[in-house]
Short mmCIF file of C-alpha atoms in Angstrom, two decimals:
data_model
loop_
_atom_site.label_atom_id
_atom_site.label_comp_id
_atom_site.label_asym_id
_atom_site.label_seq_id
_atom_site.Cartn_x
_atom_site.Cartn_y
_atom_site.Cartn_z
CA MET A 1 104.69 115.89 112.09
CA ASP A 2 103.11 119.33 111.77
CA ALA A 3 100.95 120.90 114.45
CA GLY A 4 97.36 119.73 114.26
CA GLU A 5 98.22 116.44 112.52
CA SER A 6 97.63 112.98 113.93
CA SER A 7 98.66 109.64 112.49
CA LEU A 8 96.19 106.74 112.52
CA LEU A 9 97.56 103.25 112.00
CA VAL A 10 95.10 100.39 111.42
CA ILE A 11 96.71 96.93 111.59
CA VAL A 12 94.93 93.98 109.98
CA LEU A 13 96.10 90.68 111.52
CA ASP A 14 96.05 87.18 110.09
CA CYS A 15 94.42 84.89 112.70
CA HIS A 16 94.02 81.70 110.66
CA PRO A 17 93.63 78.97 113.33
CA ILE A 18 94.67 75.98 111.21
CA PHE A 19 97.70 77.69 109.70
CA TRP A 20 99.08 78.90 113.03
CA GLY A 21 98.17 75.61 114.72
CA ARG A 22 100.30 73.63 112.29
CA ARG A 23 103.24 76.00 112.76
CA SER A 24 103.11 75.65 116.54
CA VAL A 25 104.33 72.04 116.25
CA ASP A 26 107.59 73.07 114.54
CA GLU A 27 109.94 74.90 116.87
CA THR A 28 111.90 76.39 113.98
CA GLN A 29 108.84 78.24 112.62
CA LEU A 30 107.42 81.58 113.75
CA HIS A 31 104.62 81.00 116.26
CA PHE A 32 101.49 83.08 116.65
CA ASP A 33 102.41 84.39 120.11
CA LYS A 34 105.65 85.84 118.74
CA PHE A 35 103.76 87.20 115.73
CA LEU A 36 101.23 88.94 118.00
CA GLU A 37 103.91 90.21 120.39
CA SER A 38 105.85 91.86 117.55
CA THR A 39 102.63 93.48 116.30
CA LEU A 40 101.84 94.91 119.74
CA ILE A 41 105.36 96.33 120.03
CA LEU A 42 104.86 98.08 116.70
CA ALA A 43 101.50 99.47 117.85
CA ASN A 44 102.98 100.73 121.12
CA SER A 45 105.94 102.28 119.29
CA HIS A 46 103.53 104.12 116.99
CA LEU A 47 101.70 105.54 120.02
CA LEU A 48 105.02 106.51 121.58
CA LEU A 49 106.05 108.66 118.61
CA ASP A 50 103.40 111.31 119.27
CA ALA A 51 100.69 111.78 121.89
CA ARG A 52 98.14 112.45 119.13
CA ASN A 53 98.78 109.17 117.35
CA SER A 54 96.16 106.43 117.48
CA VAL A 55 96.08 102.76 116.54
CA ALA A 56 93.44 100.13 115.80
CA LEU A 57 93.75 96.39 115.28
CA VAL A 58 91.44 94.15 113.22
CA ALA A 59 91.65 90.36 113.37
CA CYS A 60 90.78 88.28 110.29
CA HIS A 61 89.50 84.79 111.03
CA THR A 62 88.38 82.15 108.55
CA SER A 63 84.70 82.97 109.12
CA LYS A 64 84.67 86.61 110.23
CA SER A 65 86.71 89.70 111.00
CA GLU A 66 86.34 91.86 114.06
CA PHE A 67 88.06 94.65 115.96
CA LEU A 68 90.54 93.75 118.67
CA SER A 69 91.15 97.35 119.62
CA PRO A 70 89.34 99.59 120.18
CA SER A 71 86.81 97.18 121.64
CA ALA A 72 83.69 97.88 123.66
CA CYS A 73 84.91 99.96 126.62
CA GLY A 74 88.34 98.37 126.21
CA ALA A 75 87.07 95.36 128.12
CA SER A 76 86.67 91.63 127.76
CA GLU A 77 83.52 89.59 128.28
CA THR A 78 83.18 86.54 130.51
CA SER A 79 80.14 84.32 130.98
CA SER A 80 78.81 83.02 134.28
CA PRO A 81 75.73 80.94 135.18
CA GLY A 82 72.59 83.03 135.66
CA VAL A 83 69.89 82.75 138.27
CA ASN A 84 67.67 80.50 136.15
CA GLY A 85 70.49 78.46 134.70
CA GLY A 86 71.13 80.82 131.79
CA ALA A 87 74.42 82.47 130.97
CA THR A 88 75.04 86.01 132.12
CA THR A 89 77.65 88.13 130.35
CA ILE A 90 79.87 90.19 132.63
CA VAL A 91 82.12 92.90 131.22
CA THR A 92 85.41 93.21 133.08
CA ALA A 93 88.22 95.67 132.47
CA PRO A 94 91.80 94.40 132.01
CA THR A 95 93.67 93.89 135.27
CA LEU A 96 96.41 96.49 135.62
CA HIS A 97 99.67 95.69 137.38
CA ASN A 98 101.89 98.33 138.89
CA ASP A 99 105.09 97.16 137.18
CA GLY A 100 106.23 100.47 135.75
CA ARG A 101 104.65 100.07 132.31
CA TYR A 102 102.68 102.85 130.69
CA GLU A 103 99.02 102.24 131.46
CA GLN A 104 97.79 102.79 127.89
CA PHE A 105 100.25 100.20 126.54
CA GLN A 106 99.21 97.67 129.15
CA VAL A 107 95.50 98.18 128.45
CA LEU A 108 96.11 97.74 124.71
CA ASN A 109 98.15 94.55 125.17
CA GLU A 110 95.77 92.89 127.63
CA THR A 111 92.67 93.83 125.61
CA VAL A 112 94.07 92.54 122.32
CA LYS A 113 95.24 89.25 123.83
CA ALA A 114 91.85 88.67 125.48
CA GLN A 115 89.98 89.44 122.24
CA VAL A 116 92.24 87.13 120.20
CA ARG A 117 91.75 84.32 122.69
CA GLU A 118 87.98 84.75 122.52
CA LEU A 119 88.01 84.93 118.71
CA VAL A 120 90.11 81.80 118.19
CA LEU A 121 88.41 79.66 120.84
CA GLY A 122 84.94 80.79 119.87
CA GLY A 123 85.17 80.22 116.13
CA SER A 124 87.66 77.42 115.54
CA GLU A 125 85.42 74.49 116.50
CA THR A 126 82.54 75.59 114.28
CA ASP A 127 84.85 76.34 111.36
CA VAL A 128 86.54 72.95 111.54
CA VAL A 129 83.18 71.17 111.55
CA ASN A 130 81.98 73.18 108.55
CA GLY A 131 85.31 72.83 106.76
CA SER A 132 85.80 76.57 106.19
CA ALA A 133 89.03 76.69 108.17
CA LEU A 134 90.55 73.86 106.14
CA ASN A 135 89.51 74.90 102.64
CA GLY A 136 89.27 78.70 102.79
CA GLY A 137 91.46 81.61 103.69
CA ILE A 138 90.97 84.44 106.11
CA GLN A 139 88.32 87.13 105.69
CA LEU A 140 90.85 89.72 104.55
CA THR A 141 88.36 91.75 102.54
CA GLY A 142 86.11 92.02 105.60
CA GLY A 143 89.02 93.26 107.67
CA LEU A 144 89.99 95.85 105.05
CA THR A 145 86.39 97.03 104.80
CA GLN A 146 86.17 97.50 108.55
CA ALA A 147 89.50 99.34 108.53
CA LEU A 148 88.34 101.73 105.79
CA CYS A 149 85.05 102.43 107.58
CA PHE A 150 86.86 103.05 110.88
CA ILE A 151 89.23 105.48 109.18
CA GLN A 152 86.38 107.45 107.63
CA ARG A 153 84.60 107.67 110.98
CA SER A 154 87.81 108.79 112.72
CA ILE A 155 88.29 111.54 110.14
CA ARG A 156 84.72 112.80 110.59
CA GLU A 157 84.89 112.70 114.39
CA ALA A 158 88.32 114.34 114.63
CA PRO A 159 88.44 117.62 116.59
CA ALA A 160 88.27 120.85 114.64
CA GLY A 161 91.63 121.79 113.19
CA THR A 162 93.03 118.23 113.41
CA VAL A 163 94.13 116.53 110.21
CA VAL A 164 94.14 112.72 110.41
CA LYS A 165 96.70 110.92 108.26
CA PRO A 166 95.62 107.27 108.07
CA ARG A 167 97.34 104.18 106.74
CA ILE A 168 96.65 100.45 106.82
CA LEU A 169 99.15 97.69 107.54
CA VAL A 170 98.20 94.13 106.59
CA MET A 171 100.20 91.41 108.34
CA GLN A 172 99.47 88.15 106.59
CA ALA A 173 101.04 84.71 106.81
CA SER A 174 98.51 82.32 105.24
CA PRO A 175 98.07 82.10 101.45
CA ASP A 176 95.57 84.19 99.49
CA SER A 177 92.02 83.10 98.76
CA PRO A 178 91.34 83.67 95.05
CA HIS A 179 87.56 83.63 95.61
CA SER A 180 87.79 87.11 97.19
CA TYR A 181 89.47 88.67 94.15
CA SER A 182 86.58 90.98 93.21
CA ASP A 183 85.97 92.16 96.78
CA MET A 184 89.68 92.68 97.28
CA MET A 185 89.98 94.88 94.21
CA ASN A 186 86.98 96.94 95.38
CA CYS A 187 88.76 97.57 98.71
CA ILE A 188 91.96 98.53 96.92
CA PHE A 189 90.26 101.07 94.67
CA ALA A 190 88.29 102.47 97.63
CA ALA A 191 91.54 103.02 99.53
CA GLN A 192 93.13 104.62 96.48
CA LYS A 193 90.22 107.04 96.09
CA ALA A 194 90.43 108.00 99.78
CA SER A 195 94.26 108.41 99.59
CA ILE A 196 94.83 105.70 102.19
CA PRO A 197 98.07 103.75 101.63
CA ILE A 198 98.01 100.00 102.24
CA ASP A 199 101.24 98.42 103.48
CA ALA A 200 101.71 94.67 103.38
CA CYS A 201 104.06 92.54 105.50
CA MET A 202 104.11 88.94 104.29
CA VAL A 203 105.54 86.49 106.81
CA GLU A 204 105.27 83.19 104.93
CA TYR A 205 103.55 83.18 101.53
CA PRO A 206 103.76 85.98 98.95
CA SER A 207 100.51 87.72 97.98
CA GLY A 208 99.76 88.98 94.52
CA PHE A 209 96.66 90.79 95.78
CA LEU A 210 98.51 92.76 98.45
CA GLN A 211 101.36 93.47 96.07
CA GLN A 212 98.86 95.15 93.77
CA ALA A 213 97.27 96.93 96.74
CA ALA A 214 100.58 98.42 97.87
CA ASP A 215 101.49 99.51 94.34
CA ILE A 216 98.11 101.11 93.59
CA THR A 217 97.71 102.94 96.92
CA GLY A 218 101.35 104.00 97.33
CA GLY A 219 102.20 101.65 100.19
CA ILE A 220 105.09 99.27 100.83
CA TYR A 221 105.04 95.55 100.11
CA LEU A 222 107.64 93.47 101.96
CA LYS A 223 108.18 89.73 102.07
CA VAL A 224 110.00 88.84 105.30
CA ASP A 225 112.95 86.60 104.48
CA GLU A 226 113.85 85.78 108.08
CA SER A 227 110.81 85.33 110.33
CA SER A 228 112.91 85.48 113.49
CA ALA A 229 113.71 89.12 112.67
CA LEU A 230 110.06 90.12 112.19
CA LEU A 231 110.20 92.85 114.84
CA GLN A 232 113.19 94.50 113.18
CA TYR A 233 111.38 94.56 109.84
CA LEU A 234 108.31 96.14 111.43
CA LEU A 235 110.20 98.87 113.30
CA PHE A 236 112.58 99.84 110.51
CA VAL A 237 110.13 99.70 107.60
CA PHE A 238 106.53 100.06 108.75
CA LEU A 239 106.88 102.39 111.74
CA THR A 240 107.51 105.41 109.52
CA ASP A 241 104.65 107.36 107.94
CA GLN A 242 104.40 108.66 104.38
CA THR A 243 106.21 111.92 105.16
CA ALA A 244 109.20 110.27 106.80
CA ARG A 245 109.53 107.70 104.04
CA THR A 246 110.42 110.39 101.54
CA MET A 247 113.57 111.14 103.55
CA LEU A 248 114.62 107.53 104.15
CA GLU A 249 115.93 104.74 101.96
CA MET A 250 113.01 102.32 101.88
CA PRO A 251 112.95 98.87 100.23
CA ALA A 252 112.90 99.21 96.46
CA PRO A 253 109.55 98.22 94.94
CA LYS A 254 109.63 95.08 92.86
CA GLN A 255 107.92 94.64 89.53
CA VAL A 256 104.25 94.02 90.17
CA ASP A 257 102.56 91.14 88.41
CA TYR A 258 99.08 92.37 87.50
CA ARG A 259 97.96 89.07 86.07
CA ALA A 260 94.78 87.77 87.66
CA ALA A 261 94.57 84.42 89.40
CA CYS A 262 91.97 81.96 88.19
CA PHE A 263 89.39 80.88 90.72
CA CYS A 264 89.55 77.21 89.83
CA HIS A 265 93.26 76.34 90.10
CA ARG A 266 94.65 79.52 91.75
CA GLN A 267 97.11 80.03 88.92
CA LEU A 268 98.05 83.25 87.19
CA VAL A 269 96.59 83.44 83.71
CA ASP A 270 97.32 85.67 80.74
CA VAL A 271 94.06 84.90 78.93
CA GLY A 272 91.02 83.48 80.68
CA PHE A 273 87.24 83.33 80.87
CA VAL A 274 85.39 85.92 83.02
CA CYS A 275 81.93 85.45 84.49
CA SER A 276 79.68 88.32 83.41
CA VAL A 277 77.80 88.29 86.75
CA CYS A 278 80.43 88.09 89.53
CA LEU A 279 83.58 88.72 87.43
CA SER A 280 85.17 85.45 88.51
CA ILE A 281 88.09 84.38 86.34
CA PHE A 282 88.64 80.82 85.08
CA CYS A 283 91.46 79.39 83.03
CA GLN A 284 89.11 76.96 81.26
CA PHE A 285 85.59 77.33 80.01
CA THR A 286 82.89 76.07 82.37
CA PRO A 287 79.14 76.09 81.69
CA ILE A 288 78.36 76.88 85.35
CA CYS A 289 80.18 79.56 87.33
CA GLN A 290 81.71 77.96 90.43
CA THR A 291 81.36 81.19 92.41
CA CYS A 292 77.80 82.44 91.76
CA GLN A 293 76.37 79.28 90.12
CA THR A 294 75.28 81.19 87.00
CA HIS A 295 74.42 78.99 84.02
CA PHE A 296 75.79 80.10 80.67
CA LYS A 297 73.97 79.31 77.45
CA LEU A 298 76.15 78.33 74.56
CA PRO A 299 75.26 79.91 71.23
CA ALA A 300 73.59 77.44 68.91
CA LEU A 301 75.64 76.45 65.93
CA LYS A 302 74.12 77.27 62.58
CA ARG A 303 73.45 74.34 60.38
CA LYS A 304 75.03 74.35 57.02
CA LYS A 305 72.65 74.34 54.11
CA ALA A 306 72.78 71.21 52.04
#
């Protein structure tokens, strides 16, 4: 890395509660704690490469997406009973242990784990009651939007003479949600215009959206074949930046399927019907758009003259 350059890595995490909850029953599957631990090792390794490097983590839940790090003052919030019976929020910093670990790594790990615990426990019950966790996917487009905004703010607030080289890494395990196709494409084109590569690490299900994102923005798309070796994949493939990748033998890009997925059956279609309002794609004609509820008027057939 040249003098005056800093590398910013923004990691977008899949925190689908139902998906990871079902995998926790099977001992042969990758569990969320191992998934999060491998991600934190990658983040710490990125910080270890250069003192000017920085990292941010965004968690995508079924109902919202929010920053895990940096959080407010790098602290976690706890509630305690107030004087009049109300709840009082107390902000406490992570407890540091003198065990020889670098303090910045320990603060990052403890803060992220506390924020993930609060996110999952705070939103899972409401989502299950509403059915959003069972029927929908994660808010990936919200996480990408927050990552892009954070990158732009970091570039503007960088010290004079410092060039920030950002990139986004999406770590996803749950399947795609076809209802976010339009928003996803807007995020991809925004990243392409800002020259921000989007890398994608797929743990379980392949993603056509992220495959297009990596191809359009110049990132790397990788489907992990062996989930037990997730950490090795992260360190050998996604730890390097764009400059180092030109000197290494990276995974060969596969042919990208640019066919769109229909919003009704989640199947790839060659020819379909597109809503003129929200650009939703359907494989069969429907008089009412299932996404924006727009009613379409069929053209009246002309009567033949007798």
